[in-house]
Short mmCIF file of C-alpha atoms and ligand atoms in Angstrom, two decimals:
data_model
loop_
_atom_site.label_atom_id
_atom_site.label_comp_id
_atom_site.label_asym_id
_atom_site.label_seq_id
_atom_site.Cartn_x
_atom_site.Cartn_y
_atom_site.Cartn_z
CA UNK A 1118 127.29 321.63 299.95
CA UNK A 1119 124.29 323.49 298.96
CA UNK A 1120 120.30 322.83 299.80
CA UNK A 1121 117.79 323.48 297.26
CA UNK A 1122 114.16 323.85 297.94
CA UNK A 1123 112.39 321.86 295.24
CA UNK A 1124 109.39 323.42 296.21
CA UNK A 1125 110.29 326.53 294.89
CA UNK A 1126 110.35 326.97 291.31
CA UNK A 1127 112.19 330.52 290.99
CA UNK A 1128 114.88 329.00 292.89
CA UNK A 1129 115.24 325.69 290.79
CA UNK A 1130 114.99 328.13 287.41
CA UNK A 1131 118.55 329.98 289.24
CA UNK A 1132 120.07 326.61 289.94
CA UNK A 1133 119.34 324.98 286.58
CA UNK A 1134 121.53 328.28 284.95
CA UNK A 1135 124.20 328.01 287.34
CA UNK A 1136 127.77 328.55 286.18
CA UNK A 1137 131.40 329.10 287.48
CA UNK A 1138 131.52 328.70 291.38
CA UNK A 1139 127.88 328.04 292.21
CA UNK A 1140 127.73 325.51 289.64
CA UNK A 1141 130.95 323.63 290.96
CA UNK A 1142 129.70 323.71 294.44
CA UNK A 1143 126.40 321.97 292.61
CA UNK A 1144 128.19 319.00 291.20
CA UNK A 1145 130.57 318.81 293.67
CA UNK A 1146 127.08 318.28 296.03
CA UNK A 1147 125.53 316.03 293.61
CA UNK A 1148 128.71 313.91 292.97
CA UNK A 1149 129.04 313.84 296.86
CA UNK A 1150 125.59 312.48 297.72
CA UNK A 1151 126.31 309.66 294.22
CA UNK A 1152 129.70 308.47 296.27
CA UNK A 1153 128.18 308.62 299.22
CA UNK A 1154 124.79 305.94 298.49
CA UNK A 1155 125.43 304.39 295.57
CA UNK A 1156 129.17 304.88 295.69
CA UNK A 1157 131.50 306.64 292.63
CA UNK A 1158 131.13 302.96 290.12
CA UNK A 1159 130.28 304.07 286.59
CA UNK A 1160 128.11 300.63 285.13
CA UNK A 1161 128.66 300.37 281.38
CA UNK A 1162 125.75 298.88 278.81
CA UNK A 1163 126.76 298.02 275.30
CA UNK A 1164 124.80 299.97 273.51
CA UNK A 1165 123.46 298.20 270.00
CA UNK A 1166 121.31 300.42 267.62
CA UNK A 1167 119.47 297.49 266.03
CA UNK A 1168 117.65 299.12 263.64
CA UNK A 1169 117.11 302.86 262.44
CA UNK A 1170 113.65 302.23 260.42
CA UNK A 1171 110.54 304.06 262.60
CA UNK A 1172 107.53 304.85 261.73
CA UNK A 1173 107.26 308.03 263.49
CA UNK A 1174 108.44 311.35 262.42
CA UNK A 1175 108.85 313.28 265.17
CA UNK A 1176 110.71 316.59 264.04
CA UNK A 1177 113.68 317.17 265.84
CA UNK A 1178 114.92 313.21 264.88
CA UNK A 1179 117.20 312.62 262.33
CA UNK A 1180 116.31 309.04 261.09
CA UNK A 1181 112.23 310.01 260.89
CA UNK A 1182 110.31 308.24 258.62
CA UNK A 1183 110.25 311.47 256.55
CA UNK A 1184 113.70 311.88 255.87
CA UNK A 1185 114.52 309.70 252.82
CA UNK A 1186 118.10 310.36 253.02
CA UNK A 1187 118.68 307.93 255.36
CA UNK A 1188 119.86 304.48 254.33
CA UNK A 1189 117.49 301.95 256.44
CA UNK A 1190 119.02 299.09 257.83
CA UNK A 1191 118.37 296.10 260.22
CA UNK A 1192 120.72 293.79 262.07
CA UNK A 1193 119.96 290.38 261.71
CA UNK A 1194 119.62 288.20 264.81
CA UNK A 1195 123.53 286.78 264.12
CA UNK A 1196 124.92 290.39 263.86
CA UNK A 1197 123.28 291.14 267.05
CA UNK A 1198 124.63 287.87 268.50
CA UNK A 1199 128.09 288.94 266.99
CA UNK A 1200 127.73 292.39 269.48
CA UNK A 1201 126.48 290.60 272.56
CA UNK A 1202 129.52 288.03 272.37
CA UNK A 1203 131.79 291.23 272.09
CA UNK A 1204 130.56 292.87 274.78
CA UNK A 1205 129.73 289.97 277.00
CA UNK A 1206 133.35 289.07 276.28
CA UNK A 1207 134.48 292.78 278.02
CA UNK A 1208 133.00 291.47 281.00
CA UNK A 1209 130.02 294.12 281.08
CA UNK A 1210 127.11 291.87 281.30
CA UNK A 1211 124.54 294.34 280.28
CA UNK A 1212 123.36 295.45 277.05
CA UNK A 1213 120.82 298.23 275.85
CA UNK A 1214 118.93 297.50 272.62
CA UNK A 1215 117.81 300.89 270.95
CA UNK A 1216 115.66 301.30 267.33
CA UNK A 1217 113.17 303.18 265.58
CA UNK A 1218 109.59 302.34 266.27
CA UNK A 1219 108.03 299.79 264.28
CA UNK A 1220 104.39 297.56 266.21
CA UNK A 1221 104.00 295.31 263.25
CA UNK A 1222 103.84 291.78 263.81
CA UNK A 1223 107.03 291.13 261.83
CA UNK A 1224 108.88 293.55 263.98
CA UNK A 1225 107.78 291.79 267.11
CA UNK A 1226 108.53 288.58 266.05
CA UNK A 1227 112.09 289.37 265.27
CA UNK A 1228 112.51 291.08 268.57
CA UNK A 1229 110.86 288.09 270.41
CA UNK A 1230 113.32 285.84 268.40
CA UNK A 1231 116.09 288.31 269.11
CA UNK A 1232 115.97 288.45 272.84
CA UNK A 1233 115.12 284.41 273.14
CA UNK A 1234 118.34 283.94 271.54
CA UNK A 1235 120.35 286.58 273.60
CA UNK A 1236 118.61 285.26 276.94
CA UNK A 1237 119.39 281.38 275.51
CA UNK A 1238 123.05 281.67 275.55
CA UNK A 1239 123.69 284.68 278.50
CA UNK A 1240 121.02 283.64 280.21
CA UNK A 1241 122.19 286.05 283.00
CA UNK A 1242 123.03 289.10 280.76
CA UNK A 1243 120.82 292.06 281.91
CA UNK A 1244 118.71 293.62 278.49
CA UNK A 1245 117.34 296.73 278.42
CA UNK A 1246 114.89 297.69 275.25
CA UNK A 1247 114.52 301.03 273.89
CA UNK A 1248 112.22 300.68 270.87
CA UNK A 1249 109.08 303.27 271.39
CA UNK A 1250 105.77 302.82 272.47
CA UNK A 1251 104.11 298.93 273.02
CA UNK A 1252 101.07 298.07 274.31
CA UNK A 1253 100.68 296.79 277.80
CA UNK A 1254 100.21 293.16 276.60
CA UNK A 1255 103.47 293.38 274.73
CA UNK A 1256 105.61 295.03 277.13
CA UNK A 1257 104.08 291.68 279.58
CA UNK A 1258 105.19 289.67 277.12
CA UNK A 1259 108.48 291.04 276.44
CA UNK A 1260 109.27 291.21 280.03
CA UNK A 1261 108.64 287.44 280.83
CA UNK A 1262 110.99 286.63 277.90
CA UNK A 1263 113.81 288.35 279.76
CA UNK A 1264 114.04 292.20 278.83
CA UNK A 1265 114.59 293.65 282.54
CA UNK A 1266 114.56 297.22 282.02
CA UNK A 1267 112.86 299.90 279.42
CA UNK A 1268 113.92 303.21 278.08
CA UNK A 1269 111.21 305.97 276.94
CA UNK A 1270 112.02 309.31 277.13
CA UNK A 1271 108.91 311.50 277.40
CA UNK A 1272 110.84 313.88 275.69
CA UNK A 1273 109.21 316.92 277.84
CA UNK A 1274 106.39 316.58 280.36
CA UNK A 1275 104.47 319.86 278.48
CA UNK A 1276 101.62 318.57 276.42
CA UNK A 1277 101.66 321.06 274.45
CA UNK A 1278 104.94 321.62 273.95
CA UNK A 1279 104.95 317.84 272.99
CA UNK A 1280 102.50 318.17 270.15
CA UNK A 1281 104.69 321.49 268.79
CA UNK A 1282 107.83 318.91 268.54
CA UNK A 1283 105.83 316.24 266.90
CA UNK A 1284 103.28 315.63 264.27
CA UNK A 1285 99.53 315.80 265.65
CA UNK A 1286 99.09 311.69 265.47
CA UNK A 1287 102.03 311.46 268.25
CA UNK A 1288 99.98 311.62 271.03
CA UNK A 1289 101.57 312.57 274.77
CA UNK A 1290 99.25 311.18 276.89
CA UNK A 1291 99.81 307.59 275.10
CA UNK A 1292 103.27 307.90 275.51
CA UNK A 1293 103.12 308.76 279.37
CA UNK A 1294 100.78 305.85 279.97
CA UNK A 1295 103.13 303.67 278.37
CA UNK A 1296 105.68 304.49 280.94
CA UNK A 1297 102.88 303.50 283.21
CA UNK A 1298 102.44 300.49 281.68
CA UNK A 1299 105.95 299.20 281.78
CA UNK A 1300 105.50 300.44 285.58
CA UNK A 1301 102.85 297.67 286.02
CA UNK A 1302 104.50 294.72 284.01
CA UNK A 1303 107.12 295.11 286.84
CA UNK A 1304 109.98 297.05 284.47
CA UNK A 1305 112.74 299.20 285.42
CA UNK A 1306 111.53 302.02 283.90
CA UNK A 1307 113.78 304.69 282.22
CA UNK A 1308 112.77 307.95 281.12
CA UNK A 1309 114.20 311.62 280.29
CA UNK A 1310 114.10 314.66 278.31
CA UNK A 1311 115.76 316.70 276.01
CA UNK A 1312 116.88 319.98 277.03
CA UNK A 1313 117.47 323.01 274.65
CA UNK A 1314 114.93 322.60 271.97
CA UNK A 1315 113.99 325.94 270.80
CA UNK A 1316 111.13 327.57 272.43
CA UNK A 1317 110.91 325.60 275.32
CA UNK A 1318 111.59 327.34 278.52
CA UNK A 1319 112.99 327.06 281.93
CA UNK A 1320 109.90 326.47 283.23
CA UNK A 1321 108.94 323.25 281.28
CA UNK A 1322 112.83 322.03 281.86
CA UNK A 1323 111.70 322.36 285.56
CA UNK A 1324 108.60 320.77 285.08
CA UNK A 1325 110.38 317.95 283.60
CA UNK A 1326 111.87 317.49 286.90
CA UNK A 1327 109.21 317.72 288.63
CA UNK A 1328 107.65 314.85 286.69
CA UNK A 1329 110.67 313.02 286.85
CA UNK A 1330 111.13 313.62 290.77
CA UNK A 1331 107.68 312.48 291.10
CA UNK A 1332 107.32 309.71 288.26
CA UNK A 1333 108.96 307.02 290.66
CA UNK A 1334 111.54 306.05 288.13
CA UNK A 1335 114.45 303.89 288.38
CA UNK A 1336 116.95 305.44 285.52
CA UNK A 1337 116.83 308.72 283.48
CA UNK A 1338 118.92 309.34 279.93
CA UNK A 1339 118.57 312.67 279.05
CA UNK A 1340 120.92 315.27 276.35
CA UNK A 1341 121.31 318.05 275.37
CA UNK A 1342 118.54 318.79 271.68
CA UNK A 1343 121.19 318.70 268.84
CA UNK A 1344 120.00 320.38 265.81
CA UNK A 1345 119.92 317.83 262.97
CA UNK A 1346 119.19 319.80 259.38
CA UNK A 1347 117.39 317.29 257.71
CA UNK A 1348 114.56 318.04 260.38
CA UNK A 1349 111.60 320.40 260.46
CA UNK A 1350 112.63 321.81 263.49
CA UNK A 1351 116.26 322.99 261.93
CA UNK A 1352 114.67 326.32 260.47
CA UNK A 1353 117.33 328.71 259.87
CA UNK A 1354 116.18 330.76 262.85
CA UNK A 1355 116.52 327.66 265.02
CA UNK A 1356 119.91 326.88 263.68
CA UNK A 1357 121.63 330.51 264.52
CA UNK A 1358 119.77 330.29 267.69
CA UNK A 1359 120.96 326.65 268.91
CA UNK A 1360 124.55 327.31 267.52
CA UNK A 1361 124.25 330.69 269.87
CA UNK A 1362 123.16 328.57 272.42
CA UNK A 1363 124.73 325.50 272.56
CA UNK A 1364 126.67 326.66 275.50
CA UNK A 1365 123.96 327.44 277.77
CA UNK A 1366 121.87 324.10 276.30
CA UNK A 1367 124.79 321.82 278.11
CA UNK A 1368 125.59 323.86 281.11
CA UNK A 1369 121.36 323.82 281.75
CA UNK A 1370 121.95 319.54 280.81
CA UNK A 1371 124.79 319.12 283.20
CA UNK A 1372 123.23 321.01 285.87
CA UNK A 1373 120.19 319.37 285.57
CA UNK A 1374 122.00 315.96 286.02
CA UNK A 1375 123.02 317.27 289.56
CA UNK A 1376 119.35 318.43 290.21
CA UNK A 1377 118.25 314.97 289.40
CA UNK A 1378 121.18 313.47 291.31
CA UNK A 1379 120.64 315.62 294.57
CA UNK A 1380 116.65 314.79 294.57
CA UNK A 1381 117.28 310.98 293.91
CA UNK A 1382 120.04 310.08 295.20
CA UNK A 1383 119.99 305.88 294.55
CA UNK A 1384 118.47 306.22 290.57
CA UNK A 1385 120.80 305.45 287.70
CA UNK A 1386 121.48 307.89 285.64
CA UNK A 1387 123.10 308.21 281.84
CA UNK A 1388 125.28 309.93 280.51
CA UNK A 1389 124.30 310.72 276.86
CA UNK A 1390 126.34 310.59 274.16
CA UNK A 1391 124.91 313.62 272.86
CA UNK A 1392 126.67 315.64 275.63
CA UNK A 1393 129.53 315.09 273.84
CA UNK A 1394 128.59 316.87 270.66
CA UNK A 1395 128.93 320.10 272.06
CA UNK A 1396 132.02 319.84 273.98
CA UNK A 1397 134.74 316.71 274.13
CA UNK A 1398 134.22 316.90 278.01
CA UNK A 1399 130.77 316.13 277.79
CA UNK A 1400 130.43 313.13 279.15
CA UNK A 1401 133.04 313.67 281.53
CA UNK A 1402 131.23 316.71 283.22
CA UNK A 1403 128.13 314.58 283.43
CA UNK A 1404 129.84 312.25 285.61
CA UNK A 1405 131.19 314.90 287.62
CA UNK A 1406 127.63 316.05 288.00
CA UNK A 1407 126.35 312.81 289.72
CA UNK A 1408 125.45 310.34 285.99
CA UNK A 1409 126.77 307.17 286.72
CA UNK A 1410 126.06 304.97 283.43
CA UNK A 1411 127.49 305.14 280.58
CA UNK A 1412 127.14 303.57 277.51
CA UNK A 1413 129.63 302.66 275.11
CA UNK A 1414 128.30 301.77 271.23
CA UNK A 1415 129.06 298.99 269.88
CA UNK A 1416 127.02 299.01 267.11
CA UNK A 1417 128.96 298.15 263.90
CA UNK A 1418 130.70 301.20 262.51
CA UNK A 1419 128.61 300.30 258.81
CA UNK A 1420 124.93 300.54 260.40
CA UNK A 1421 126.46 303.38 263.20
CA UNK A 1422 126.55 305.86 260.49
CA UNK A 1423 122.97 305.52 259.53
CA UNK A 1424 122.05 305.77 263.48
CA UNK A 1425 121.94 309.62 263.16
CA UNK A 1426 119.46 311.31 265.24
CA UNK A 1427 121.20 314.31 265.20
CA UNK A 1428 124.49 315.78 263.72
CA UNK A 1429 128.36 315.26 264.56
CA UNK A 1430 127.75 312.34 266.81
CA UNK A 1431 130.83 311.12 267.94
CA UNK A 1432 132.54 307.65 267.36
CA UNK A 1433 131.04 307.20 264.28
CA UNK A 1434 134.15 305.99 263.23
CA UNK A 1435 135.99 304.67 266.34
CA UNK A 1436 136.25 300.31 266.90
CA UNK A 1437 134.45 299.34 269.61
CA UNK A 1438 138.10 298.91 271.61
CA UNK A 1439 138.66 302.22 270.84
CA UNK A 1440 135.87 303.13 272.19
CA UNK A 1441 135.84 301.50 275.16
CA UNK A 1442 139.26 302.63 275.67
CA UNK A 1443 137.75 306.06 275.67
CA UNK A 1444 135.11 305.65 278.07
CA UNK A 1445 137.29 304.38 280.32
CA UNK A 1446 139.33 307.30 280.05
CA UNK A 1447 136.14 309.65 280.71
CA UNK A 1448 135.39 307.49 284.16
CA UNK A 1449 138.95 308.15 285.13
CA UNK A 1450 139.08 312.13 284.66
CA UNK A 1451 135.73 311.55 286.24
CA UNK A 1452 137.46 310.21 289.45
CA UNK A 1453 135.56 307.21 289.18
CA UNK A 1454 135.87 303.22 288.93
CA UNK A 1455 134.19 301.08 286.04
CA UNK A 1456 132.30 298.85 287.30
CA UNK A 1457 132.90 295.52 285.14
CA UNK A 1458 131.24 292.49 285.65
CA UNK A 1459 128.49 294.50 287.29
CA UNK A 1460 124.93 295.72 286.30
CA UNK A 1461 124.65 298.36 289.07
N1 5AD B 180 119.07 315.74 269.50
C1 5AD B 180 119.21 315.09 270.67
N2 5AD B 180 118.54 313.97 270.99
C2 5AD B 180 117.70 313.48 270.07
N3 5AD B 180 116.89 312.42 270.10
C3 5AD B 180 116.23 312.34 268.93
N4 5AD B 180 116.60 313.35 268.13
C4 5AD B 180 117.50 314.10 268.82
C5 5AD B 180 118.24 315.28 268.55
N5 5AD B 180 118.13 315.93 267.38
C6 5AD B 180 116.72 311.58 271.29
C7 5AD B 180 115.26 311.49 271.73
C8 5AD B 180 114.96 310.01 271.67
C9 5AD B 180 116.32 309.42 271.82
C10 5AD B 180 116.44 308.03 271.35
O1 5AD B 180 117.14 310.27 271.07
O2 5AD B 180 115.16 311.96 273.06
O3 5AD B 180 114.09 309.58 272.69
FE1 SF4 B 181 111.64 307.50 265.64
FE2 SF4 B 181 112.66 307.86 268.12
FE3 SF4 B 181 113.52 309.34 266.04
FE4 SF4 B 181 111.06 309.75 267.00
S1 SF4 B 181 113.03 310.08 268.12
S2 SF4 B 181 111.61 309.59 264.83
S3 SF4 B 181 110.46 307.68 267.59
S4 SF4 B 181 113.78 307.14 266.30
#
């Protein structure tokens, strides 16, 4: 077992670039204090990417507004229904609902409709939205129509680092007060990072702890920054340097997993599917760092490849049994127990 001192930031920079023995003795402490609160269960949420048309254009994101490559699509509210009845069917009764950005009053309709009909016939299914930034009155809203829990990354807690990843109307301190906002319509809130974007350092990945330590959250997704070349941010400096990198980028996510893990202990914790980009045993080593969600797509496999925030993302092309099949076999190697017919 080892202690940190998350008081002191030199020390948490060393930990967060820990490799070979000191880094096993990390996630074997992290895992450790997971198995021993919250127990070694891995909850599964069926993941459906509803829709890939956003209005923002932040620059590390594949589907931005700006990049007209990208075929735009929308499930209807029966295609959705035809996921949930899968899934619900696998006996995970929890789903995660992830799109682009989009406040019109269309969009909100449809996802008031959307989750009315979900909560009508699995009235005890557990829903949680990922769809951007709401204001408080609609996050109220959706929340007393039945969406439990709420995913917004901040992305990184650095304001200014922020407004280097994103155009100048993408404004941090809305974003954070959103989080805030879901805090006081009584959410479970959900936030993270990414880690490895160029020029952002240690320090802010520590900060991000810090703020996610502090932030009083109840889950964190967070992966690894996968360069995606239709992007701004894929210059041809950044690409040589992230394909240098790419190493380092998911050793500093997986140990930052355990960080998380070790400071709160009880907190659910995801294991993106990102992690798996860079090596097959992603995923895995996330669990063996102390994650203990996962989240298996089953979006269909015709709108999945148009669901590219970044490059290579796996399963593109895998069934949804496949899939599955797959994720169980990560929770295995992973020493751990799916936990169907739970919501953890
Ligand atoms: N690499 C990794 N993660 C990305 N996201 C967006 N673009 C990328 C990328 N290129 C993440 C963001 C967003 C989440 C839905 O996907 O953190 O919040
Ligand atoms: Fe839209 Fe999210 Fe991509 Fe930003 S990261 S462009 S908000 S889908």
């Amino acid at each position: 077992m080892i202690a940190i001192d998350f008081n002191n930031i030199n020390e948490l920079i060393r930990v967060l670039n820990f490799q070979g023995k000191e880094q096993e003795e990390l996630w074997l402490t992290a895992r450790n204090i997971r198995n021993n609160t919250i127990g070694n269960k891995v909850y599964l949420r069926g993941l459906i990417e509803f829709s890939n048309i956003c209005r923002k254009n932040c620059l590390y994101c594949g589907i931005r507004s700006g990049n007209t490559n990208v075929k735009r699509y929308r499930l209807s509210i029966d295609e959705i229904m035809e996921c949930v009845d899968f899934i619900w069917n696998k006996n995970i009764p929890s789903i995660v609902l992830q799109s682009g950005e989009l406040i019109n009053d269309e969009f909100k309709e449809y996802l008031i409709n959307t989750i009315k009909t979900i909560k009508a016939k699995y009235p005890k299914i557990i829903i949680t939205l990922s769809s951007g930034e709401f204001d408080y009155n609609f996050y109220k809203l959706l929340k007393d129509i039945g969406i439990d829990r709420y995913l917004l990354r901040i992305e990184t807690s650095n304001p200014d680092f922020y407004s280097k990843i994103h155009p100048s109307d993408h404004i941090f301190e809305v974003r954070k007060q959103c989080l805030f906002d879901m805090q006081k319509a009584n959410y479970q809130v959900g936030t993270g990072n990414m880690i490895g974007i160029p020029n952002q350092t240690d320090l802010d990945i520590i900060n991000d702890l810090k703020f996610f330590i502090n932030g009083k959250f109840d889950m964190f997704g967070l992966g690894p920054y996968i360069i995606h070349t239709e992007t701004p941010l894929a210059t041809k400096e950044n690409i040589n340097w992230w394909n240098k990198n790419k190493e380092v980028i998911l050793n500093k996510t997986l140990n930052f997993i355990a960080m998380l893990r070790i400071a709160t202990p009880t907190v659910n914790i995801a294991t993106a599917t990102a992690l798996d980009v860079i090596s097959p045993n992603g995923r895995t080593n996330a669990l063996k760092a102390g994650a203990n969600v996962i989240m298996p797509s089953i979006t269909p496999i015709s709108n999945k490849q148009n669901y590219l925030l970044y490059q290579n993302k796996p399963n593109v092309d895998d069934e949804r049994t496949t899939i599955i099949a797959q994720m169980e076999n990560k929770i295995k190697k992973a020493d751990m127990i799916p936990a169907y017919g739970e919501v953890g």
